[in-house]
Every structure is written in structure tokens, then in C-alpha cells.
PDB file of C-alpha atoms and ligand atoms in Angstrom:
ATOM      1  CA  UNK A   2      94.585  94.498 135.278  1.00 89.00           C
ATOM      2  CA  UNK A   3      93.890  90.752 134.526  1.00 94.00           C
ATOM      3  CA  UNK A   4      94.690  88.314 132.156  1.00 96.00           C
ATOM      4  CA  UNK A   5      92.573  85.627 131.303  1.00 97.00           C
ATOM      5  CA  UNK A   6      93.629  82.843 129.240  1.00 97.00           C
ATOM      6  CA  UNK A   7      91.305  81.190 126.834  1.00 97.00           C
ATOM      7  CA  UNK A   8      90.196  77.607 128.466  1.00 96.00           C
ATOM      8  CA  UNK A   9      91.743  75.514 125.305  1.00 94.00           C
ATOM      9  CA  UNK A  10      95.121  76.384 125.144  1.00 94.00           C
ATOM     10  CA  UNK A  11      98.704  75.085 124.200  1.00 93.00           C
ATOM     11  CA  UNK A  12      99.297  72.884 121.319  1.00 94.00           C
ATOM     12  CA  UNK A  13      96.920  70.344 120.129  1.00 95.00           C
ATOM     13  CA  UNK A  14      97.994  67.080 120.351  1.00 95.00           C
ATOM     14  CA  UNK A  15      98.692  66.857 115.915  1.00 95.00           C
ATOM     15  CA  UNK A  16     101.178  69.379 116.746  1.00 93.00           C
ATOM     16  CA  UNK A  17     102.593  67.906 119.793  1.00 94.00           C
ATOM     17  CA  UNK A  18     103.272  64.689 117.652  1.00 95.00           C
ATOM     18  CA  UNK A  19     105.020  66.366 115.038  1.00 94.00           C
ATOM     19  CA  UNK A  20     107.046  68.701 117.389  1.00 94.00           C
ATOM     20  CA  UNK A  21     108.293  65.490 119.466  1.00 95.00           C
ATOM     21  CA  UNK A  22     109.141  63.201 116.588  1.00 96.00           C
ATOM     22  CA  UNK A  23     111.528  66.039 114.919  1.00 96.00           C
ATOM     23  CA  UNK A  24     113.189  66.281 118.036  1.00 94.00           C
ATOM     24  CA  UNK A  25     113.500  62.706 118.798  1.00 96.00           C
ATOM     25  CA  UNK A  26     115.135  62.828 114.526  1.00 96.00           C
ATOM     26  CA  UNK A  27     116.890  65.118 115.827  1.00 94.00           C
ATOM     27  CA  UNK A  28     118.673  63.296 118.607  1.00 94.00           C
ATOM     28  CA  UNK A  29     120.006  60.194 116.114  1.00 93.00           C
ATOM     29  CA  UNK A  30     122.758  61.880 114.899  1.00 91.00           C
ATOM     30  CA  UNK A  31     122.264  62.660 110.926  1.00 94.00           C
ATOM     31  CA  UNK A  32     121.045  65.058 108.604  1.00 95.00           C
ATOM     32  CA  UNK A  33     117.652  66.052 109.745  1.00 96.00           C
ATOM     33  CA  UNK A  34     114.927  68.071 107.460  1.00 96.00           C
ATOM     34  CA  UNK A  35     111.658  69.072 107.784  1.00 94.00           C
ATOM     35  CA  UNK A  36     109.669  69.232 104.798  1.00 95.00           C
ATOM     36  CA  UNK A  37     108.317  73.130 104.572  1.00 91.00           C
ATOM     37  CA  UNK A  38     107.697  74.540 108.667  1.00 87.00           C
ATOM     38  CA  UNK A  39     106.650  71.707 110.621  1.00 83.00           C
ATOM     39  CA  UNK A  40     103.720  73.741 112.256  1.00 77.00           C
ATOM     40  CA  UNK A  41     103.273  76.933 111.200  1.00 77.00           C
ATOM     41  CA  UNK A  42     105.045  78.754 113.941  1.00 79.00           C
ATOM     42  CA  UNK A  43     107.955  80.992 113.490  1.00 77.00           C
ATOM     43  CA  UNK A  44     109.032  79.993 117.211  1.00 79.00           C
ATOM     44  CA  UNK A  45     109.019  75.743 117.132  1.00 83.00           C
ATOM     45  CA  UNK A  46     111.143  76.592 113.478  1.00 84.00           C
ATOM     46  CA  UNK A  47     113.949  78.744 115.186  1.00 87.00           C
ATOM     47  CA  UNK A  48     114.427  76.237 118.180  1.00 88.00           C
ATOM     48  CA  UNK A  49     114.414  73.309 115.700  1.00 92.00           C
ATOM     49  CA  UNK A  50     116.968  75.359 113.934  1.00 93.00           C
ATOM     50  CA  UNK A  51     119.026  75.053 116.577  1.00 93.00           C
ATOM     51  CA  UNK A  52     119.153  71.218 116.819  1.00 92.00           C
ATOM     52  CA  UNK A  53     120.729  71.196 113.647  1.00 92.00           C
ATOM     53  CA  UNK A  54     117.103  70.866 111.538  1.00 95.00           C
ATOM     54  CA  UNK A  55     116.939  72.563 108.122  1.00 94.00           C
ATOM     55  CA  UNK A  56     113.860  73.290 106.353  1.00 93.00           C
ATOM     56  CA  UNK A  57     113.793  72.341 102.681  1.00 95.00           C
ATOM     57  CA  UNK A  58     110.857  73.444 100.050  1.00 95.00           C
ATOM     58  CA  UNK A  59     110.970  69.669  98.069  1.00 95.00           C
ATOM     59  CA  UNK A  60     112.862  66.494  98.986  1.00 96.00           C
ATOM     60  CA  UNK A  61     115.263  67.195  95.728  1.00 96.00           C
ATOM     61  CA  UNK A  62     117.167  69.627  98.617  1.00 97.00           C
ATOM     62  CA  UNK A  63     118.263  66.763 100.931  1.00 96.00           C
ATOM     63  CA  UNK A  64     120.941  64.918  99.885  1.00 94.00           C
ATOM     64  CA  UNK A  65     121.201  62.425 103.047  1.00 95.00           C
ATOM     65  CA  UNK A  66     119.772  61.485 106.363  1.00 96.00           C
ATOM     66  CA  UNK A  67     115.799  62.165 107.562  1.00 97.00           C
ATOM     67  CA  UNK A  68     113.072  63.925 106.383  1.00 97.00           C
ATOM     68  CA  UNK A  69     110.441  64.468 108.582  1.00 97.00           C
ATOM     69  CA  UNK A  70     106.553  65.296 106.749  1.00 96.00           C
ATOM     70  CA  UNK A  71     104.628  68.014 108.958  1.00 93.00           C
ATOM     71  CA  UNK A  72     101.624  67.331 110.637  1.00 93.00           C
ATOM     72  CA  UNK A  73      99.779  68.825 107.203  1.00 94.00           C
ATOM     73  CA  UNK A  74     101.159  65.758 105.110  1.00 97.00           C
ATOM     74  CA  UNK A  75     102.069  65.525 101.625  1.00 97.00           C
ATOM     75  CA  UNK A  76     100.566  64.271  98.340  1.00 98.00           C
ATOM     76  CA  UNK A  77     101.661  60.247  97.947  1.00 97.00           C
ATOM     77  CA  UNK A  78     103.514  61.521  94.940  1.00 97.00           C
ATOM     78  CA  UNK A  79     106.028  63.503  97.365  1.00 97.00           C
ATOM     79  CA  UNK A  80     106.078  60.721  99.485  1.00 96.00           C
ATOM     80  CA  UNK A  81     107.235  58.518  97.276  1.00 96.00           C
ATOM     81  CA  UNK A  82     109.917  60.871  96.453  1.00 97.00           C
ATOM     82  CA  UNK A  83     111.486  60.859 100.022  1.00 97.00           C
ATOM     83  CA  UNK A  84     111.699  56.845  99.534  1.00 95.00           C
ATOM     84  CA  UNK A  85     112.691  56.774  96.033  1.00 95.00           C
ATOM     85  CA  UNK A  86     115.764  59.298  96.872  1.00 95.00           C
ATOM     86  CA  UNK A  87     117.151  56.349  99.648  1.00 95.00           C
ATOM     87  CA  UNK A  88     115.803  58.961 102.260  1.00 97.00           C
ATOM     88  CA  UNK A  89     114.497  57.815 105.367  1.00 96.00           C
ATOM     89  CA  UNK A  90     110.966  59.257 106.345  1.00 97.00           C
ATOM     90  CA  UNK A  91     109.470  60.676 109.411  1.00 97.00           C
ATOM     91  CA  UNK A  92     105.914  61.001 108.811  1.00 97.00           C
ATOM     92  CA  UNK A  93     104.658  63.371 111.611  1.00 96.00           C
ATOM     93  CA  UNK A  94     101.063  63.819 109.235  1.00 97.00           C
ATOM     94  CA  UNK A  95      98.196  63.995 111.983  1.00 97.00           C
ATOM     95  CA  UNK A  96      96.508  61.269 112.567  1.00 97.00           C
ATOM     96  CA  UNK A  97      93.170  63.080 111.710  1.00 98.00           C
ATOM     97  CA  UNK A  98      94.412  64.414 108.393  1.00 98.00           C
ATOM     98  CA  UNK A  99      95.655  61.000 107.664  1.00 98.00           C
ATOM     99  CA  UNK A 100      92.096  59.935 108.093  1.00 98.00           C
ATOM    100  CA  UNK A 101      91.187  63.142 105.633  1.00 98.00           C
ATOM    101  CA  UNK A 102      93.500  61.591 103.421  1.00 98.00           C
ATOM    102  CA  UNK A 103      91.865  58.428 103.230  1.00 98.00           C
ATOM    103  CA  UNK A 104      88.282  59.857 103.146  1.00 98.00           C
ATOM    104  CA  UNK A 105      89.184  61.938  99.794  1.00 98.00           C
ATOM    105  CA  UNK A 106      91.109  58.501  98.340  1.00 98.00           C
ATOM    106  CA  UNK A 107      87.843  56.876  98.902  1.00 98.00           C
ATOM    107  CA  UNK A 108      85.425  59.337  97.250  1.00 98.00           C
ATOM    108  CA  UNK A 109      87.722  59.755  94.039  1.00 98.00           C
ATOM    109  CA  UNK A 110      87.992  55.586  93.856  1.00 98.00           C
ATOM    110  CA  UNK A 111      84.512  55.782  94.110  1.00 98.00           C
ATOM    111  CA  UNK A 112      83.625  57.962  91.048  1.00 97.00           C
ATOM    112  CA  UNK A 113      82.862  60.925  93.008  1.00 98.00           C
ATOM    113  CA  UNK A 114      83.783  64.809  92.437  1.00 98.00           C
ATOM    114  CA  UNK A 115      85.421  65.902  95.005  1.00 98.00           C
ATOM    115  CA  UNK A 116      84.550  69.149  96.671  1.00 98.00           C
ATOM    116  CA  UNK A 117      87.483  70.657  99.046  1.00 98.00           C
ATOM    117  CA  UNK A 118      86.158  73.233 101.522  1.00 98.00           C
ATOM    118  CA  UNK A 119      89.671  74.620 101.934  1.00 97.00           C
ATOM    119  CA  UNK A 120      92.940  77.150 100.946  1.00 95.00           C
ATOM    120  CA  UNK A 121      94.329  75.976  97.059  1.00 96.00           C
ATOM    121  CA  UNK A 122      97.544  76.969  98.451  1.00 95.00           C
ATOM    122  CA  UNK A 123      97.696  75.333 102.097  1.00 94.00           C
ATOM    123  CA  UNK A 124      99.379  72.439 102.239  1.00 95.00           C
ATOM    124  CA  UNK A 125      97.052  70.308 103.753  1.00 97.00           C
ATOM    125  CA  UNK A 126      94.541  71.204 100.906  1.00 98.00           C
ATOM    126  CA  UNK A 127      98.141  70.563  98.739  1.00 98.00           C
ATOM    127  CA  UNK A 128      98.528  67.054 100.407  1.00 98.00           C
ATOM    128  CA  UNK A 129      94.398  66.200  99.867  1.00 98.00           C
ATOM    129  CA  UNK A 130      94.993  66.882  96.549  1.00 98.00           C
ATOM    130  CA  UNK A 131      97.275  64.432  95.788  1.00 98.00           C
ATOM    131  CA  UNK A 132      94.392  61.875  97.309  1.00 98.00           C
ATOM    132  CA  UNK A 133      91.805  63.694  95.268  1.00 98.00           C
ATOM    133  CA  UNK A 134      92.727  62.225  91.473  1.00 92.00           C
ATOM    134  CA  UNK A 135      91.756  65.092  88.688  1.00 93.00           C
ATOM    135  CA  UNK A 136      88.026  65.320  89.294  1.00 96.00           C
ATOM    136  CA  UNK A 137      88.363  67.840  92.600  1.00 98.00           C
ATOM    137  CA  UNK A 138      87.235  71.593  93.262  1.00 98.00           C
ATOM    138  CA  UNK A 139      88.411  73.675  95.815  1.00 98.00           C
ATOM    139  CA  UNK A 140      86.159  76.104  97.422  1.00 98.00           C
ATOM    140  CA  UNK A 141      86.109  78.169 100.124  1.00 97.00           C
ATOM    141  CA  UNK A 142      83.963  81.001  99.955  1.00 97.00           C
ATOM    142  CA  UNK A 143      80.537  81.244  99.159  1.00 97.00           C
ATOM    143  CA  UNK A 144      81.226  82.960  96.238  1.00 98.00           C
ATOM    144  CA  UNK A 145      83.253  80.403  95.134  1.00 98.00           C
ATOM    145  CA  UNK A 146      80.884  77.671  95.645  1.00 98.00           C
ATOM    146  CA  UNK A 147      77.948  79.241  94.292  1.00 98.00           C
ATOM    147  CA  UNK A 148      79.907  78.907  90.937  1.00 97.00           C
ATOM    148  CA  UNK A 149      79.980  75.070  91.632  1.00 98.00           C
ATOM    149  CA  UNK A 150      78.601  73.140  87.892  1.00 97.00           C
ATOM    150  CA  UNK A 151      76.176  71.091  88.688  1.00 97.00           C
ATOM    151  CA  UNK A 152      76.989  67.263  89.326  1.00 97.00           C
ATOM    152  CA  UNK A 153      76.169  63.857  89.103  1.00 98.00           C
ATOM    153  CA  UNK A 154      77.617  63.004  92.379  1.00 98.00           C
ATOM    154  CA  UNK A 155      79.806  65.267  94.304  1.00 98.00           C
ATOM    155  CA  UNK A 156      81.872  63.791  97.530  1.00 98.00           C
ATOM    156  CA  UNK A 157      82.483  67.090 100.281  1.00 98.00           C
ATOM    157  CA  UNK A 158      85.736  66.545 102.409  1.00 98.00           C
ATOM    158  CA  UNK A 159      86.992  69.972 104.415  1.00 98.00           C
ATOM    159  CA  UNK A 160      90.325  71.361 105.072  1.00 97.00           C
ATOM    160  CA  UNK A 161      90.579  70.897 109.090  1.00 95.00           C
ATOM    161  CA  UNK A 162      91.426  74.045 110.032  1.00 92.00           C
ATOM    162  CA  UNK A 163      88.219  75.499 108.017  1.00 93.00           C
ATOM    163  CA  UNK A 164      84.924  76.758 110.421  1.00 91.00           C
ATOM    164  CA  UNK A 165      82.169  74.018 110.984  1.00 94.00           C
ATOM    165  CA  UNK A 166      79.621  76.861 110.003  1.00 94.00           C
ATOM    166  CA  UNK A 167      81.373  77.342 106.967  1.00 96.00           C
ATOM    167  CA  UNK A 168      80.991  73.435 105.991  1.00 98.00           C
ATOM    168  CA  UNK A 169      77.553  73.157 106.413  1.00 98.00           C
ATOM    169  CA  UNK A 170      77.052  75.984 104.630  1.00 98.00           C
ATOM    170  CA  UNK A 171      78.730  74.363 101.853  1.00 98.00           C
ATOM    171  CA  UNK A 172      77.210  71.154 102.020  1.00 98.00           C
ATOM    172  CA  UNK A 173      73.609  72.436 102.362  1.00 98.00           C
ATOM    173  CA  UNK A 174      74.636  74.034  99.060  1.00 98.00           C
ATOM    174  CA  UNK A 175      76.103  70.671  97.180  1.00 98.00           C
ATOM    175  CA  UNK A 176      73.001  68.822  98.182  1.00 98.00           C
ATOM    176  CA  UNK A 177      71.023  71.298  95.667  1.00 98.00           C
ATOM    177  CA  UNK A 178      73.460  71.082  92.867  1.00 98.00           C
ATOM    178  CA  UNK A 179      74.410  67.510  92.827  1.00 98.00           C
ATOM    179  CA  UNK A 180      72.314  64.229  92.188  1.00 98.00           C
ATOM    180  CA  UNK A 181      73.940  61.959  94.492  1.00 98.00           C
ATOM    181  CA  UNK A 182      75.791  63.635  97.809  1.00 98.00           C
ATOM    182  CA  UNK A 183      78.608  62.055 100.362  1.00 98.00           C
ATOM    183  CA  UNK A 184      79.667  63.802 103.123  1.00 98.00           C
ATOM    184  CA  UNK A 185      83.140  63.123 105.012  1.00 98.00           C
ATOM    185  CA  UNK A 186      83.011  65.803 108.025  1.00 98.00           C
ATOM    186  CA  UNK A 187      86.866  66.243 108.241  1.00 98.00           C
ATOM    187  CA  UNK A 188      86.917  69.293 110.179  1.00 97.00           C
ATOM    188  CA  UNK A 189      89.356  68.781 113.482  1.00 97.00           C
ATOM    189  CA  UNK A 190      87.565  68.755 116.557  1.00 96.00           C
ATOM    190  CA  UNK A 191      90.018  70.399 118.507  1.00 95.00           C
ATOM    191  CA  UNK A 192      90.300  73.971 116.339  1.00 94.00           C
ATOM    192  CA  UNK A 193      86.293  73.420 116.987  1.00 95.00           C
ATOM    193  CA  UNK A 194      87.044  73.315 121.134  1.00 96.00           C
ATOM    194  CA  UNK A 195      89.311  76.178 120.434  1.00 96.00           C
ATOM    195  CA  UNK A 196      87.084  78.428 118.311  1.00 94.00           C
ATOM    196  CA  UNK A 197      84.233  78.083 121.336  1.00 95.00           C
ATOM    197  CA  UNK A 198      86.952  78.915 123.443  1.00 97.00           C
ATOM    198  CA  UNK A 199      88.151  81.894 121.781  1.00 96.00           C
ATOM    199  CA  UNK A 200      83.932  83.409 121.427  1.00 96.00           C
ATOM    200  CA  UNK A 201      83.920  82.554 125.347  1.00 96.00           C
ATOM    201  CA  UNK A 202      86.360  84.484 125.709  1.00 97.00           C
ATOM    202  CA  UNK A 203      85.390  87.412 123.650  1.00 96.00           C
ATOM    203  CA  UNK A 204      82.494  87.404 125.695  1.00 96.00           C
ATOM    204  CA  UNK A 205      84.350  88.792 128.747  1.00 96.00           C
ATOM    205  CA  UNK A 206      86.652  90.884 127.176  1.00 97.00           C
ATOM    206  CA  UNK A 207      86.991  94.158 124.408  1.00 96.00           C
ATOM    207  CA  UNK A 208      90.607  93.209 123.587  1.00 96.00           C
ATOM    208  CA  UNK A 209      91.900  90.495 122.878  1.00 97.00           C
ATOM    209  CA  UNK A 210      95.531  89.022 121.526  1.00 98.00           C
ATOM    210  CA  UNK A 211      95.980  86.350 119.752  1.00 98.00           C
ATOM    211  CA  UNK A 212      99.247  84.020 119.903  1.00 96.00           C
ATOM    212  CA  UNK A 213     100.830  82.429 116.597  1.00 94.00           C
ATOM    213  CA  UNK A 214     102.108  82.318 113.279  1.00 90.00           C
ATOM    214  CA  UNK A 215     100.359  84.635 110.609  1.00 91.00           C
ATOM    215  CA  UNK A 216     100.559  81.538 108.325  1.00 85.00           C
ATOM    216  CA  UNK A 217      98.757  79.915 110.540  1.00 88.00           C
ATOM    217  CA  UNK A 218      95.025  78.662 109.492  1.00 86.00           C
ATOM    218  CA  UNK A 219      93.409  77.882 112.769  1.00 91.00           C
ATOM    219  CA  UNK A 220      94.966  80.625 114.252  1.00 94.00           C
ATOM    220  CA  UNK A 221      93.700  82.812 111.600  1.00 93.00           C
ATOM    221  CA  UNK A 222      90.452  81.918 112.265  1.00 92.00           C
ATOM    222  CA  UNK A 223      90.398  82.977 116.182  1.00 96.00           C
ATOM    223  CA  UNK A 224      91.353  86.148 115.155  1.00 96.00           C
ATOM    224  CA  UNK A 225      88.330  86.458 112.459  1.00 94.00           C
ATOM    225  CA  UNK A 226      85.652  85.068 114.885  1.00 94.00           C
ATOM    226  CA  UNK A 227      87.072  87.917 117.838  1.00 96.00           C
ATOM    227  CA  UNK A 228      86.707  90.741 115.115  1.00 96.00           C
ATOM    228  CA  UNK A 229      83.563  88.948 114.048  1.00 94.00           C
ATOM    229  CA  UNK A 230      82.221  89.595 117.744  1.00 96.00           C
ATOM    230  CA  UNK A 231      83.376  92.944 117.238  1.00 97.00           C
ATOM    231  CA  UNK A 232      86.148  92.701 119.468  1.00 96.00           C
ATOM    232  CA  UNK A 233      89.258  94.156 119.303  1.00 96.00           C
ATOM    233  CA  UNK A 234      91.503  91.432 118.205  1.00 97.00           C
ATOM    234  CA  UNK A 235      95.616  92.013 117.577  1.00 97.00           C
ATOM    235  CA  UNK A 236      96.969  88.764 115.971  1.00 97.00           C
ATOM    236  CA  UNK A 237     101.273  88.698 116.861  1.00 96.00           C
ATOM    237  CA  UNK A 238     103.694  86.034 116.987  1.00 94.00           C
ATOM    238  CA  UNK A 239     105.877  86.660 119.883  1.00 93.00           C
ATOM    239  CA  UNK A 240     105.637  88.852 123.132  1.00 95.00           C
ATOM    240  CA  UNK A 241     107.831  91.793 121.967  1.00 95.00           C
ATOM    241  CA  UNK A 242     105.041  92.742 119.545  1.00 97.00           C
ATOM    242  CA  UNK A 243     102.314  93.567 122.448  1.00 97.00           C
ATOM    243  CA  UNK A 244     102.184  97.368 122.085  1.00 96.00           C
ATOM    244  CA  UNK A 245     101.193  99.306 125.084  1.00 95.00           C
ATOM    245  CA  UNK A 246      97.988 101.187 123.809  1.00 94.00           C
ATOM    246  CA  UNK A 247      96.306  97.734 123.689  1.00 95.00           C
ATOM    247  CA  UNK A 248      96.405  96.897 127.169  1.00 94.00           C
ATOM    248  CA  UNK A 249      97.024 100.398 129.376  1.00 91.00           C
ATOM    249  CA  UNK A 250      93.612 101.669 130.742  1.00 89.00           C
ATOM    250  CA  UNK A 251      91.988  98.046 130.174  1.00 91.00           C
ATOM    251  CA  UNK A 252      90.440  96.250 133.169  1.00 93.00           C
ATOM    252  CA  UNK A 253      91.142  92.477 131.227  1.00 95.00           C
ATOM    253  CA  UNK A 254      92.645  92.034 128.037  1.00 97.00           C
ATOM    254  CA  UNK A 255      92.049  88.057 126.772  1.00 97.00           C
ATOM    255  CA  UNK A 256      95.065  85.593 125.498  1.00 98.00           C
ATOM    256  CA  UNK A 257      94.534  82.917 123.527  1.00 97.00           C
ATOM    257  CA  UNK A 258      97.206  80.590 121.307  1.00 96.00           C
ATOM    258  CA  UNK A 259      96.307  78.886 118.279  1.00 95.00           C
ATOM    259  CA  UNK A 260      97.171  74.787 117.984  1.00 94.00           C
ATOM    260  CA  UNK A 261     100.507  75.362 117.461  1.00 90.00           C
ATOM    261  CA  UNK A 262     101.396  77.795 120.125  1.00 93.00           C
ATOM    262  CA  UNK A 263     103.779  76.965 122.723  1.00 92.00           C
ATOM    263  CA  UNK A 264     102.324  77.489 126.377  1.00 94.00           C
ATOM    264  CA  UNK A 265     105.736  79.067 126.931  1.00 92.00           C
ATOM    265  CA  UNK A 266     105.134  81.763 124.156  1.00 92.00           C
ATOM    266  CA  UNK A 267     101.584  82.295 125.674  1.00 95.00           C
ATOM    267  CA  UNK A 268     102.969  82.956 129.265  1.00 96.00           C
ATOM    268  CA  UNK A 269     105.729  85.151 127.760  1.00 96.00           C
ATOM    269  CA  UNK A 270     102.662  86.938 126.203  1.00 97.00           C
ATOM    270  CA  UNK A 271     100.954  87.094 129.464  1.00 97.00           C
ATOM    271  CA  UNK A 272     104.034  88.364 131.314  1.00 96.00           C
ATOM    272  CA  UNK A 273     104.619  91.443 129.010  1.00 96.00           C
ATOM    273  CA  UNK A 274     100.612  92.670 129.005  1.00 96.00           C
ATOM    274  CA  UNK A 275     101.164  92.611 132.628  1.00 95.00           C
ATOM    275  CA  UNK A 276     104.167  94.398 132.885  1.00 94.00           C
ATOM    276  CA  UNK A 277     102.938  97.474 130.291  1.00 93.00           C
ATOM    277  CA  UNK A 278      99.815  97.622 132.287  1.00 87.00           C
ATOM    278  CA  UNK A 279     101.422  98.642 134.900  1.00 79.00           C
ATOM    279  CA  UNK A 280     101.000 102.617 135.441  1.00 66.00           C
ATOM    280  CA  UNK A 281     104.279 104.594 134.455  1.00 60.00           C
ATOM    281  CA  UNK A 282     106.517 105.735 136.940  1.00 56.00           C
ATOM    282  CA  UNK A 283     107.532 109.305 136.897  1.00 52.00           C
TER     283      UNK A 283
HETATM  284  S1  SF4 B  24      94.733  71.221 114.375  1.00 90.57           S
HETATM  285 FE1  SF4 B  24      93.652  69.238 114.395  1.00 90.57          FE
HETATM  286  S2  SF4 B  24      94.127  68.343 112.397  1.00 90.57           S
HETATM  287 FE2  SF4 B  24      95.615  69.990 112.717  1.00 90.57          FE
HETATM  288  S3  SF4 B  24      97.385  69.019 113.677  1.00 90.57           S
HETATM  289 FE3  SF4 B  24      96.083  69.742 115.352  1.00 90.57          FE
HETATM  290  S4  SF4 B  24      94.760  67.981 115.892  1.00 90.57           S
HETATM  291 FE4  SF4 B  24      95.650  67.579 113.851  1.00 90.57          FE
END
């Protein structure tokens, strides 16, 4: 039996950024925090755990040392927090959700509405907010955006990890609702690389398994556009979870990580589907 490994794998280079410069906090000698997970993978959290990083919920929890912001970033009211509390402050936000950032700033100084293609509840869509001012919607079904009010002018800014399709879609939308239309296409180019990768993939395979943390967007998203293909698709989070009915009898089973999957996960992954592929002996 093979396993092939999607083309894009590993983490993205947001990730890689926000993975180094917590351990490089790490290594000064103080209190080091991480405000919320930060990526969303149950893995990077545990081995940051054990450099001595703690995960706090709101910068109210740290009483000294570092705080690090994830690569989703925060709302400038949070950020001022950090500062304002004597703390001193990592910011590991991506560089293309920083520019996010700034694109949504820009649209609400401009007297724009601000339409979010994007999860309420992520933080990223949490940080953007905090950029947005009050004049914002959040949308990101089509249900949800057919119930759009109709608008003067209406500024469209996505969550990164949210499909391409799934923006246009929304914009072609906006343009018949609102008067006066900007467009800030803020949806990361390298989940993009890594959903083509994942349909390639699909392609050549019935099964495939999908490597990283259920709270994970963009990894959410390879698993949708598998089952979308009408794959079979089994989204886990570590290699113990492979089950053996998934792989025995299977000619290829596909393996693909999402950004914030460590290539060490994936070839743990890859290691186990080989072994229970293996015929048992009697
Ligand atoms: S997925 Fe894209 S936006 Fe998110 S951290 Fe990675 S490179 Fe940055």
C-alpha cells in the first residue's frame, strides 16, 4: 500500500513565524504566555507547554514577563492592554493578516460598511473586528449574506482561512446590493496552494486523512473540499487516531496537514497507515 503526501505540506510560513518567536520568548528566561493557542494545534501547545509557556484566555491572567499574540492577532484594544499592564509583547500576528488588519482600518476610516466573509467567533474575524469600528457584518454563508440590507457603500474584506469560491460568491452578491463597492481580497494564498493540493490529491485517491487541530479553519476546509469530491475524508489530530478499517484493503490512502501541522506529526501519520496496512499475522 502507498502513501502519498499532498504536494503543499508542513506549516505555512505565518505559522512558522509564530512557532519560532514563542520559542525564542521562551529561551529569555521569564514568564512566557501565549495569548489563546498560538496555532490551532493541540501538538505545537503541548510542546510549548513544556518550555514553561502557559496559555491565558485575556492579558488580565499574566501578572509578569511576555505575552506573545498568535499569528491570528488581536483587536488594538487587547493590544493595548498587554502594554498598558507593563507587559512586554511578542506580536507573532501574520504578516498577511496584519495587512487584513490594515485593509478593514482603511475601509471603516473611509465611511464604508464593512462586510467580513468569515467565523463571528474565530479570532482572526475577533481581531478584524477590532479594525472594523461599529458599522461591520459578518457573513459567511449564503444564507447569511442574502439577508445583507442594502447599502450605500459596502467595503468586503475575508477571513484568510475562508474558500476563494466562497468570496466571490459574496462579492458578486454585494455589488447588487450596494451603491458604491471596495474589494480587499484578503484571502491567504497559501491555504489557496493547499486547497488545490488537497483536490489533487483527492483525485488519486478514495481515502483520505487529514492532519490537524479540529479548531482549525484551513484545516477544516481540506476536509470539506475531500468530502465535497466525495471522498472519504477522516479529519484526526495525531497518529494514534488512524483506525485500521480506513486503510486495510486500500491500494493508496492520501495525507495531507493543514498550515499548522508539523511535518513530524504528518510522518508519524504516515508511519502508522503503513504499519496497519500491513496484512495480520496469524
Ligand atoms: S494560513 Fe496564511 S494567513 Fe494564516 S498564518 Fe498561515 S500564511 Fe498567515
Amino acid at each position: 500500500m502507498e502513501v502519498l503526501l499532498a504536494r503543499e505540506n508542513g506549516f505555512c510560513f505565518g505559522v512558522k513565524k509564530a512557532v519560532e518567536l514563542t520559542e525564542a520568548a521562551a529561551e529569555r528566561g521569564r514568564p512566557v504566555h501565549n495569548l489563546g493557542q498560538v496555532v490551532h494545534n493541540p501538538e505545537i501547545s503541548r510542546r510549548l507547554a513544556e518550555r514553561g509557556v502557559r496559555v491565558i484566555g485575556d492579558p488580565s491572567e499574566a501578572v509578569e514577563g511576555i505575552v506573545v499574540i498568535r499569528a491570528h492577532g488581536v483587536p488594538p484594544a487587547v493590544r493595548a492592554r498587554i502594554e498598558e499592564r507593563g507587559l512586554d509583547c511578542v506580536d507573532a500576528t501574520c504578516s498577511l493578516v496584519l495587512r487584513a488588519q490594515r485593509f478593514t482600518k482603511r475601509l471603516a476610516d473611509e465611511g464604508y460598511h464593512v462586510v467580513i466573509l468569515g467565523t463571528r467567533e474565530h479570532p482572526e474575524v475577533v481581531g478584524l473586528l477590532g479594525f472594523a469600528g461599529g458599522d461591520v457584518s459578518v457573513v459567511e454563508t449564503e444564507q447569511e449574506w442574502t439577508r445583507l440590507p442594502k447599502m450605500k457603500r459596502a467595503g468586503v474584506v475575508s477571513q484568510s482561512t475562508q474558500p476563494p469560491w466562497a468570496f466571490t460568491a459574496l462579492v458578486s452578491h454585494v455589488a447588487t446590493i450596494a451603491q458604491e463597492l471596495k474589494v480587499y481580497n484578503t484571502v491567504c494564498p497559501v491555504t489557496v496552494k493547499r486547497q488545490h493540493a488537497a483536490s489533487e490529491l483527492a483525485e488519486r485517491v478514495r481515502t483520505l486523512i487529514v492532519v490537524g487541530g479540529r479548531n482549525s479553519a484551513n484545516t477544516r476546509e481540506l476536509v470539506n473540499l475531500a468530502l465535497m469530491q466525495g471522498r472519504d475524508a477522516h479529519h484526526i489530530e495525531t497518529a494514534d487516531e488512524v483506525r485500521p478499517e480506513w486503510v486495510r484493503g486500500r491500494d493508496r490512502v492520501g495525507l495531507i496537514g493543514g498550515c499548522s501541522t508539523p511535518m513530524d506529526t504528518l510522518l508519524e501519520v504516515k508511519e502508522r497507515v503503513e504499519a496497519l496496512a500491513q496484512p495480520v499475522s496469524v
